[in-house]
PDB file of C-alpha atoms in Angstrom:
ATOM      1  CA  MET A  19       8.772 -18.214  30.370  1.00 55.00           C
ATOM      2  CA  ALA A  20       5.474 -18.844  28.314  1.00 52.00           C
ATOM      3  CA  THR A  21       5.185 -15.183  27.253  1.00 63.00           C
ATOM      4  CA  LEU A  22       8.910 -14.945  26.080  1.00 57.00           C
ATOM      5  CA  GLN A  23       8.525 -18.184  24.144  1.00 57.00           C
ATOM      6  CA  LEU A  24       5.400 -16.812  22.426  1.00 56.00           C
ATOM      7  CA  ARG A  25       7.023 -13.685  21.465  1.00 64.00           C
ATOM      8  CA  LEU A  26      10.246 -15.554  20.036  1.00 63.00           C
ATOM      9  CA  THR A  27       8.055 -17.725  18.069  1.00 70.00           C
ATOM     10  CA  GLN A  28       5.197 -14.808  17.069  1.00 72.00           C
ATOM     11  CA  PRO A  29       7.439 -13.756  13.837  1.00 72.00           C
ATOM     12  CA  PHE A  30       7.763 -17.140  12.449  1.00 72.00           C
ATOM     13  CA  PHE A  31       4.032 -17.884  13.025  1.00 74.00           C
ATOM     14  CA  SER A  32       3.385 -14.731  11.208  1.00 78.00           C
ATOM     15  CA  LEU A  33       5.537 -15.269   8.236  1.00 78.00           C
ATOM     16  CA  GLY A  34       3.981 -18.941   7.932  1.00 81.00           C
ATOM     17  CA  ARG A  35       0.435 -17.650   7.990  1.00 82.00           C
ATOM     18  CA  PHE A  36       1.387 -14.786   5.620  1.00 80.00           C
ATOM     19  CA  THR A  37       2.893 -17.212   3.165  1.00 83.00           C
ATOM     20  CA  LEU A  38      -0.192 -19.616   3.511  1.00 85.00           C
ATOM     21  CA  LEU A  39      -2.462 -16.924   2.760  1.00 82.00           C
ATOM     22  CA  LEU A  40      -0.722 -15.701  -0.261  1.00 81.00           C
ATOM     23  CA  ALA A  41      -0.664 -19.593  -1.525  1.00 83.00           C
ATOM     24  CA  LYS A  42      -4.271 -19.972  -1.091  1.00 81.00           C
ATOM     25  CA  ALA A  43      -4.935 -16.624  -2.687  1.00 78.00           C
ATOM     26  CA  PHE A  44      -3.012 -17.171  -5.959  1.00 77.00           C
ATOM     27  CA  THR A  45      -4.088 -20.828  -6.248  1.00 78.00           C
ATOM     28  CA  SER A  46      -7.756 -19.349  -6.997  1.00 68.00           C
ATOM     29  CA  VAL A  47      -6.422 -17.226  -9.619  1.00 63.00           C
ATOM     30  CA  GLY A  48      -8.101 -19.636 -11.953  1.00 62.00           C
ATOM     31  CA  GLU A  49     -11.273 -18.271 -10.778  1.00 63.00           C
ATOM     32  CA  PHE A  50     -10.541 -14.880 -12.070  1.00 63.00           C
ATOM     33  CA  GLY A  51     -13.664 -14.570 -14.017  1.00 66.00           C
ATOM     34  CA  LEU A  52     -15.651 -14.475 -10.896  1.00 66.00           C
ATOM     35  CA  TYR A  53     -13.512 -11.478  -9.471  1.00 75.00           C
ATOM     36  CA  ARG A  54     -13.205  -9.207 -12.505  1.00 77.00           C
ATOM     37  CA  LYS A  55     -15.712  -6.628 -11.580  1.00 79.00           C
ATOM     38  CA  ASN A  56     -14.093  -6.383  -8.001  1.00 83.00           C
ATOM     39  CA  LEU A  57     -10.567  -6.136  -9.504  1.00 85.00           C
ATOM     40  CA  LEU A  58     -11.776  -3.227 -11.800  1.00 88.00           C
ATOM     41  CA  ARG A  59     -13.038  -1.387  -8.676  1.00 89.00           C
ATOM     42  CA  GLN A  60     -10.040  -2.056  -6.637  1.00 90.00           C
ATOM     43  CA  MET A  61      -7.814  -0.857  -9.665  1.00 90.00           C
ATOM     44  CA  VAL A  62      -9.827   2.551  -9.599  1.00 91.00           C
ATOM     45  CA  HIS A  63      -9.243   2.860  -5.663  1.00 89.00           C
ATOM     46  CA  VAL A  64      -5.636   1.902  -5.644  1.00 89.00           C
ATOM     47  CA  GLY A  65      -4.694   3.875  -8.774  1.00 88.00           C
ATOM     48  CA  ILE A  66      -7.066   6.442 -10.220  1.00 89.00           C
ATOM     49  CA  ASP A  67      -8.044   7.787  -6.667  1.00 90.00           C
ATOM     50  CA  SER A  68      -4.582   8.131  -5.742  1.00 91.00           C
ATOM     51  CA  ILE A  69      -3.219  10.279  -8.688  1.00 92.00           C
ATOM     52  CA  PRO A  70      -4.081  13.736  -7.085  1.00 92.00           C
ATOM     53  CA  ILE A  71      -1.887  13.337  -3.747  1.00 93.00           C
ATOM     54  CA  VAL A  72       0.838  11.278  -5.622  1.00 93.00           C
ATOM     55  CA  ALA A  73       1.302  13.998  -8.349  1.00 93.00           C
ATOM     56  CA  LEU A  74       1.043  16.650  -5.539  1.00 93.00           C
ATOM     57  CA  ALA A  75       3.724  15.192  -3.466  1.00 93.00           C
ATOM     58  CA  ALA A  76       5.828  14.222  -6.601  1.00 93.00           C
ATOM     59  CA  ALA A  77       5.720  18.021  -7.649  1.00 93.00           C
ATOM     60  CA  PHE A  78       7.019  19.294  -4.517  1.00 92.00           C
ATOM     61  CA  SER A  79       9.565  16.700  -4.280  1.00 92.00           C
ATOM     62  CA  GLY A  80      11.038  17.522  -7.666  1.00 91.00           C
ATOM     63  CA  GLY A  81      11.131  21.221  -6.808  1.00 91.00           C
ATOM     64  CA  VAL A  82      12.527  20.955  -3.475  1.00 91.00           C
ATOM     65  CA  THR A  83      15.163  18.525  -4.585  1.00 90.00           C
ATOM     66  CA  THR A  84      16.143  20.961  -7.420  1.00 89.00           C
ATOM     67  CA  VAL A  85      16.345  23.849  -4.853  1.00 89.00           C
ATOM     68  CA  GLN A  86      18.399  22.073  -2.541  1.00 88.00           C
ATOM     69  CA  THR A  87      20.784  20.672  -5.254  1.00 87.00           C
ATOM     70  CA  ALA A  88      21.185  24.188  -6.498  1.00 85.00           C
ATOM     71  CA  TYR A  89      21.989  25.484  -2.995  1.00 85.00           C
ATOM     72  CA  GLN A  90      24.609  22.644  -2.793  1.00 82.00           C
ATOM     73  CA  LEU A  91      26.253  23.157  -6.041  1.00 77.00           C
ATOM     74  CA  VAL A  92      27.370  26.808  -5.434  1.00 68.00           C
ATOM     75  CA  SER A  93      30.860  26.673  -6.962  1.00 70.00           C
ATOM     76  CA  PRO A  94      31.654  28.286 -10.282  1.00 73.00           C
ATOM     77  CA  LEU A  95      33.603  25.165 -11.224  1.00 73.00           C
ATOM     78  CA  ILE A  96      30.618  22.914 -11.367  1.00 75.00           C
ATOM     79  CA  PRO A  97      28.387  23.484 -14.370  1.00 82.00           C
ATOM     80  CA  LYS A  98      24.661  24.321 -13.706  1.00 81.00           C
ATOM     81  CA  SER A  99      23.524  21.407 -15.733  1.00 82.00           C
ATOM     82  CA  THR A 100      24.634  19.037 -12.862  1.00 85.00           C
ATOM     83  CA  ILE A 101      21.502  19.868 -11.209  1.00 85.00           C
ATOM     84  CA  GLY A 102      19.633  18.297 -13.597  1.00 86.00           C
ATOM     85  CA  ALA A 103      22.015  15.267 -13.697  1.00 87.00           C
ATOM     86  CA  VAL A 104      21.337  14.973 -10.045  1.00 88.00           C
ATOM     87  CA  VAL A 105      17.504  15.712  -9.893  1.00 89.00           C
ATOM     88  CA  VAL A 106      16.020  13.515 -12.616  1.00 91.00           C
ATOM     89  CA  PRO A 107      17.994  10.300 -12.207  1.00 90.00           C
ATOM     90  CA  SER A 108      16.926  10.755  -8.229  1.00 90.00           C
ATOM     91  CA  LEU A 109      13.470  10.874  -9.298  1.00 92.00           C
ATOM     92  CA  ILE A 110      13.542   8.062 -11.778  1.00 92.00           C
ATOM     93  CA  MET A 111      15.611   5.493  -9.720  1.00 90.00           C
ATOM     94  CA  GLU A 112      14.561   6.402  -6.091  1.00 89.00           C
ATOM     95  CA  LEU A 113      12.146   9.276  -5.171  1.00 88.00           C
ATOM     96  CA  GLY A 114       9.428   8.461  -7.618  1.00 90.00           C
ATOM     97  CA  ALA A 115       8.881   4.925  -6.358  1.00 92.00           C
ATOM     98  CA  VAL A 116       9.609   5.301  -2.704  1.00 93.00           C
ATOM     99  CA  ILE A 117       7.797   8.603  -2.190  1.00 90.00           C
ATOM    100  CA  THR A 118       4.648   6.719  -4.074  1.00 90.00           C
ATOM    101  CA  GLY A 119       5.235   3.713  -1.883  1.00 92.00           C
ATOM    102  CA  PHE A 120       4.912   5.780   1.290  1.00 92.00           C
ATOM    103  CA  ILE A 121       1.792   7.605   0.329  1.00 90.00           C
ATOM    104  CA  LEU A 122      -0.158   4.323  -0.733  1.00 90.00           C
ATOM    105  CA  ALA A 123       1.121   2.803   2.293  1.00 91.00           C
ATOM    106  CA  GLY A 124      -0.957   5.433   4.273  1.00 89.00           C
ATOM    107  CA  ARG A 125      -3.712   5.764   1.813  1.00 89.00           C
ATOM    108  CA  VAL A 126      -4.336   2.428   0.428  1.00 91.00           C
ATOM    109  CA  GLY A 127      -2.874   0.131   2.553  1.00 91.00           C
ATOM    110  CA  ALA A 128      -4.704   1.801   5.606  1.00 91.00           C
ATOM    111  CA  ARG A 129      -8.076   1.607   3.943  1.00 91.00           C
ATOM    112  CA  ILE A 130      -7.350  -2.121   2.765  1.00 92.00           C
ATOM    113  CA  ALA A 131      -6.584  -3.241   6.486  1.00 92.00           C
ATOM    114  CA  ALA A 132      -9.542  -1.142   7.621  1.00 92.00           C
ATOM    115  CA  GLU A 133     -12.011  -2.638   5.011  1.00 91.00           C
ATOM    116  CA  LEU A 134     -11.043  -6.193   5.620  1.00 91.00           C
ATOM    117  CA  GLY A 135     -10.606  -5.795   9.444  1.00 91.00           C
ATOM    118  CA  THR A 136     -14.268  -4.529   9.573  1.00 90.00           C
ATOM    119  CA  MET A 137     -15.569  -7.271   7.621  1.00 89.00           C
ATOM    120  CA  ARG A 138     -13.771  -9.783  10.026  1.00 89.00           C
ATOM    121  CA  VAL A 139     -14.837  -8.285  13.017  1.00 89.00           C
ATOM    122  CA  THR A 140     -18.567  -7.963  11.826  1.00 87.00           C
ATOM    123  CA  GLU A 141     -18.475 -11.720  10.477  1.00 85.00           C
ATOM    124  CA  GLN A 142     -19.111 -10.624   6.865  1.00 87.00           C
ATOM    125  CA  ILE A 143     -16.100 -12.769   5.797  1.00 85.00           C
ATOM    126  CA  ASP A 144     -17.398 -15.794   7.703  1.00 83.00           C
ATOM    127  CA  ALA A 145     -20.862 -15.155   5.671  1.00 86.00           C
ATOM    128  CA  LEU A 146     -19.023 -15.283   2.325  1.00 81.00           C
ATOM    129  CA  GLU A 147     -17.303 -18.680   3.290  1.00 81.00           C
ATOM    130  CA  ALA A 148     -20.940 -19.867   4.366  1.00 83.00           C
ATOM    131  CA  MET A 149     -22.324 -18.936   1.163  1.00 82.00           C
ATOM    132  CA  GLY A 150     -19.614 -21.184  -0.655  1.00 76.00           C
ATOM    133  CA  LEU A 151     -17.560 -18.219  -1.883  1.00 77.00           C
ATOM    134  CA  ASN A 152     -13.614 -18.282  -1.847  1.00 80.00           C
ATOM    135  CA  SER A 153     -13.182 -15.318   0.627  1.00 82.00           C
ATOM    136  CA  ILE A 154      -9.488 -15.173   0.241  1.00 83.00           C
ATOM    137  CA  GLY A 155      -9.557 -15.160  -3.513  1.00 81.00           C
ATOM    138  CA  PHE A 156     -12.345 -12.832  -3.564  1.00 82.00           C
ATOM    139  CA  LEU A 157     -11.141 -10.095  -1.078  1.00 86.00           C
ATOM    140  CA  ILE A 158      -7.279 -10.519  -1.483  1.00 88.00           C
ATOM    141  CA  VAL A 159      -6.629 -11.341  -5.179  1.00 88.00           C
ATOM    142  CA  PRO A 160      -8.317  -8.405  -6.548  1.00 89.00           C
ATOM    143  CA  ARG A 161      -6.581  -6.013  -4.265  1.00 90.00           C
ATOM    144  CA  VAL A 162      -3.153  -7.456  -4.582  1.00 91.00           C
ATOM    145  CA  LEU A 163      -3.371  -7.546  -8.391  1.00 90.00           C
ATOM    146  CA  ALA A 164      -4.653  -4.027  -8.450  1.00 92.00           C
ATOM    147  CA  GLY A 165      -1.475  -3.019  -6.636  1.00 92.00           C
ATOM    148  CA  ILE A 166       0.868  -4.627  -9.022  1.00 93.00           C
ATOM    149  CA  ILE A 167      -0.993  -3.306 -11.905  1.00 93.00           C
ATOM    150  CA  MET A 168      -1.459   0.353 -10.918  1.00 93.00           C
ATOM    151  CA  PHE A 169       1.479   1.142  -9.043  1.00 94.00           C
ATOM    152  CA  PRO A 170       3.790   1.205 -12.152  1.00 93.00           C
ATOM    153  CA  VAL A 171       1.103   3.500 -13.487  1.00 94.00           C
ATOM    154  CA  LEU A 172       1.576   5.933 -10.480  1.00 94.00           C
ATOM    155  CA  TYR A 173       5.183   5.587 -10.468  1.00 95.00           C
ATOM    156  CA  VAL A 174       5.369   6.896 -13.970  1.00 94.00           C
ATOM    157  CA  ALA A 175       2.898   9.886 -13.253  1.00 94.00           C
ATOM    158  CA  ALA A 176       4.972  10.592 -10.121  1.00 94.00           C
ATOM    159  CA  VAL A 177       8.320  10.603 -12.180  1.00 94.00           C
ATOM    160  CA  PHE A 178       6.845  12.759 -15.032  1.00 94.00           C
ATOM    161  CA  VAL A 179       5.254  15.255 -12.459  1.00 95.00           C
ATOM    162  CA  GLY A 180       8.148  15.295 -10.516  1.00 93.00           C
ATOM    163  CA  ILE A 181      10.718  16.328 -13.289  1.00 93.00           C
ATOM    164  CA  SER A 182       8.006  18.815 -14.275  1.00 93.00           C
ATOM    165  CA  GLY A 183       8.210  20.254 -10.770  1.00 92.00           C
ATOM    166  CA  GLY A 184      11.956  20.318 -10.802  1.00 91.00           C
ATOM    167  CA  LEU A 185      11.861  22.166 -14.136  1.00 90.00           C
ATOM    168  CA  LEU A 186       9.496  24.665 -12.818  1.00 91.00           C
ATOM    169  CA  ALA A 187      11.020  25.268  -9.671  1.00 90.00           C
ATOM    170  CA  ALA A 188      14.402  25.799 -11.720  1.00 87.00           C
ATOM    171  CA  GLU A 189      12.980  28.286 -13.847  1.00 85.00           C
ATOM    172  CA  LEU A 190      11.213  30.232 -11.142  1.00 86.00           C
ATOM    173  CA  SER A 191      13.964  30.290  -8.807  1.00 81.00           C
ATOM    174  CA  GLY A 192      16.495  31.358 -11.397  1.00 80.00           C
ATOM    175  CA  ALA A 193      19.000  28.437 -10.144  1.00 76.00           C
ATOM    176  CA  VAL A 194      19.415  27.011 -13.630  1.00 82.00           C
ATOM    177  CA  PRO A 195      18.041  27.681 -17.083  1.00 85.00           C
ATOM    178  CA  VAL A 196      15.526  25.096 -18.184  1.00 85.00           C
ATOM    179  CA  GLY A 197      17.582  24.206 -21.374  1.00 86.00           C
ATOM    180  CA  GLU A 198      20.902  23.445 -19.095  1.00 86.00           C
ATOM    181  CA  PHE A 199      18.688  21.297 -16.589  1.00 86.00           C
ATOM    182  CA  ILE A 200      17.443  18.986 -19.498  1.00 88.00           C
ATOM    183  CA  GLN A 201      20.752  19.031 -20.831  1.00 88.00           C
ATOM    184  CA  GLY A 202      22.296  17.626 -17.778  1.00 86.00           C
ATOM    185  CA  ALA A 203      19.685  15.163 -17.355  1.00 87.00           C
ATOM    186  CA  ARG A 204      20.302  13.861 -20.953  1.00 88.00           C
ATOM    187  CA  ASP A 205      24.096  13.800 -20.436  1.00 85.00           C
ATOM    188  CA  TYR A 206      23.793  11.617 -17.397  1.00 83.00           C
ATOM    189  CA  TYR A 207      20.669   9.328 -18.404  1.00 85.00           C
ATOM    190  CA  LEU A 208      20.892   5.618 -17.558  1.00 85.00           C
ATOM    191  CA  PRO A 209      18.918   3.569 -19.752  1.00 88.00           C
ATOM    192  CA  PHE A 210      18.394   0.932 -17.057  1.00 90.00           C
ATOM    193  CA  GLY A 211      16.969   3.739 -14.622  1.00 90.00           C
ATOM    194  CA  PRO A 212      13.441   3.586 -15.586  1.00 91.00           C
ATOM    195  CA  TYR A 213      13.487  -0.187 -15.773  1.00 93.00           C
ATOM    196  CA  PHE A 214      14.776  -0.276 -12.182  1.00 93.00           C
ATOM    197  CA  GLY A 215      12.175   2.250 -11.063  1.00 93.00           C
ATOM    198  CA  LEU A 216       9.325  -0.020 -12.703  1.00 94.00           C
ATOM    199  CA  ILE A 217      10.829  -3.074 -11.105  1.00 94.00           C
ATOM    200  CA  LYS A 218      10.611  -1.261  -7.733  1.00 94.00           C
ATOM    201  CA  SER A 219       7.210  -0.078  -8.134  1.00 93.00           C
ATOM    202  CA  VAL A 220       5.882  -3.592  -8.811  1.00 95.00           C
ATOM    203  CA  VAL A 221       7.710  -4.866  -5.697  1.00 95.00           C
ATOM    204  CA  PHE A 222       6.374  -1.959  -3.549  1.00 95.00           C
ATOM    205  CA  GLY A 223       2.606  -2.516  -4.906  1.00 93.00           C
ATOM    206  CA  PHE A 224       2.992  -6.290  -3.870  1.00 94.00           C
ATOM    207  CA  VAL A 225       4.482  -5.625  -0.381  1.00 94.00           C
ATOM    208  CA  ILE A 226       1.858  -2.736   0.393  1.00 94.00           C
ATOM    209  CA  THR A 227      -1.312  -4.718  -0.653  1.00 93.00           C
ATOM    210  CA  SER A 228      -0.320  -8.225   0.719  1.00 93.00           C
ATOM    211  CA  ILE A 229       0.608  -6.843   4.009  1.00 93.00           C
ATOM    212  CA  SER A 230      -2.150  -4.947   4.357  1.00 92.00           C
ATOM    213  CA  CYS A 231      -4.606  -7.680   3.229  1.00 91.00           C
ATOM    214  CA  TYR A 232      -2.982  -9.982   5.866  1.00 90.00           C
ATOM    215  CA  MET A 233      -3.233  -7.575   8.636  1.00 91.00           C
ATOM    216  CA  GLY A 234      -6.792  -6.982   7.606  1.00 90.00           C
ATOM    217  CA  TYR A 235      -7.772 -10.338   7.130  1.00 89.00           C
ATOM    218  CA  PHE A 236      -6.680 -11.769  10.380  1.00 88.00           C
ATOM    219  CA  THR A 237      -8.043  -8.794  12.645  1.00 87.00           C
ATOM    220  CA  GLU A 238      -9.253  -9.562  16.042  1.00 86.00           C
ATOM    221  CA  GLY A 239     -10.713  -7.594  18.929  1.00 81.00           C
ATOM    222  CA  GLY A 240     -13.404  -5.491  17.576  1.00 81.00           C
ATOM    223  CA  ALA A 241     -13.065  -1.864  16.652  1.00 82.00           C
ATOM    224  CA  GLU A 242      -9.875  -1.631  18.657  1.00 87.00           C
ATOM    225  CA  GLY A 243      -8.529  -4.512  16.647  1.00 87.00           C
ATOM    226  CA  VAL A 244      -9.454  -2.591  13.325  1.00 89.00           C
ATOM    227  CA  GLY A 245      -7.488   0.403  14.399  1.00 89.00           C
ATOM    228  CA  ARG A 246      -4.501  -1.760  15.484  1.00 90.00           C
ATOM    229  CA  SER A 247      -4.592  -3.754  11.994  1.00 90.00           C
ATOM    230  CA  THR A 248      -4.876  -0.338  10.261  1.00 92.00           C
ATOM    231  CA  THR A 249      -1.759   1.291  11.927  1.00 92.00           C
ATOM    232  CA  GLN A 250       0.282  -1.910  11.808  1.00 91.00           C
ATOM    233  CA  ALA A 251      -0.560  -2.257   7.883  1.00 92.00           C
ATOM    234  CA  ALA A 252       0.688   1.120   7.309  1.00 92.00           C
ATOM    235  CA  VAL A 253       3.790   1.051   9.510  1.00 92.00           C
ATOM    236  CA  ASN A 254       4.763  -2.250   8.442  1.00 92.00           C
ATOM    237  CA  SER A 255       4.425  -1.638   4.710  1.00 93.00           C
ATOM    238  CA  CYS A 256       6.884   1.712   5.038  1.00 93.00           C
ATOM    239  CA  VAL A 257       9.363  -0.598   6.943  1.00 93.00           C
ATOM    240  CA  TYR A 258       9.253  -3.392   4.360  1.00 93.00           C
ATOM    241  CA  ILE A 259       9.216  -0.913   1.511  1.00 95.00           C
ATOM    242  CA  LEU A 260      12.786   0.419   2.715  1.00 94.00           C
ATOM    243  CA  ILE A 261      13.939  -3.142   3.198  1.00 94.00           C
ATOM    244  CA  ALA A 262      12.959  -3.976  -0.169  1.00 94.00           C
ATOM    245  CA  ASP A 263      14.386  -0.771  -1.685  1.00 93.00           C
ATOM    246  CA  LEU A 264      17.822  -1.980  -0.332  1.00 93.00           C
ATOM    247  CA  VAL A 265      17.497  -5.452  -1.369  1.00 94.00           C
ATOM    248  CA  LEU A 266      16.577  -4.515  -4.931  1.00 93.00           C
ATOM    249  CA  ALA A 267      19.370  -1.841  -5.126  1.00 92.00           C
ATOM    250  CA  VAL A 268      21.965  -4.438  -3.971  1.00 92.00           C
ATOM    251  CA  LEU A 269      20.839  -7.269  -6.297  1.00 92.00           C
ATOM    252  CA  LEU A 270      20.149  -5.040  -9.325  1.00 89.00           C
ATOM    253  CA  LEU A 271      22.585  -2.392  -9.111  1.00 86.00           C
ATOM    254  CA  GLY A 272      25.568  -4.115  -7.098  1.00 70.00           C
TER     255      GLY A 272
END
């Protein structure tokens, strides 16, 4: 009975602890001058170091989406420019942010959880507290801010590379002339699309980094606990990215 009660209350306990952790973190934003170097370092780890893998995934996603769309639109009654009208908005409003989010959940989220988890089990976080340093502000705020700042940059890069990959695939496969591809993208361009994608990228950056920081900061159980926290950080980030994606679509597009 006690075990069942613990399982039922665990989600509420985790939510409360997560909320308190973020509250403590962002009440220390006034001490930003102390964490500036750490923020710049995290921006490099989160953003700059992630550009190659994000660009690679975006390029192939754009190419595959173009080829598959061309395969579906085989009717002579449908103009080939429709391919560009489908591929480009898909990359801008959905694929650019979501694919980047999944990649960062595995690459950045797992790294953050592993770093903080290792610091916790080796008592480095306790040492920071003993020296009078605000460990939550020093360790968590730079990582979360780096995600919020750099994720939109990665999103823009992913969309640009994805569209370029789609254009290249269209040209090499002969599915649609580049001019018609671009014309279709222009005809069905939605001005709110890029703003919607940027909003999602900011939210996804916050979700990934905050969840990963939470998982790593409260790690228990030595090396096994670090592995468990790393896995949970990546998996939970992906799940909450999908939930946030649906919520934002309902709120902003509904």
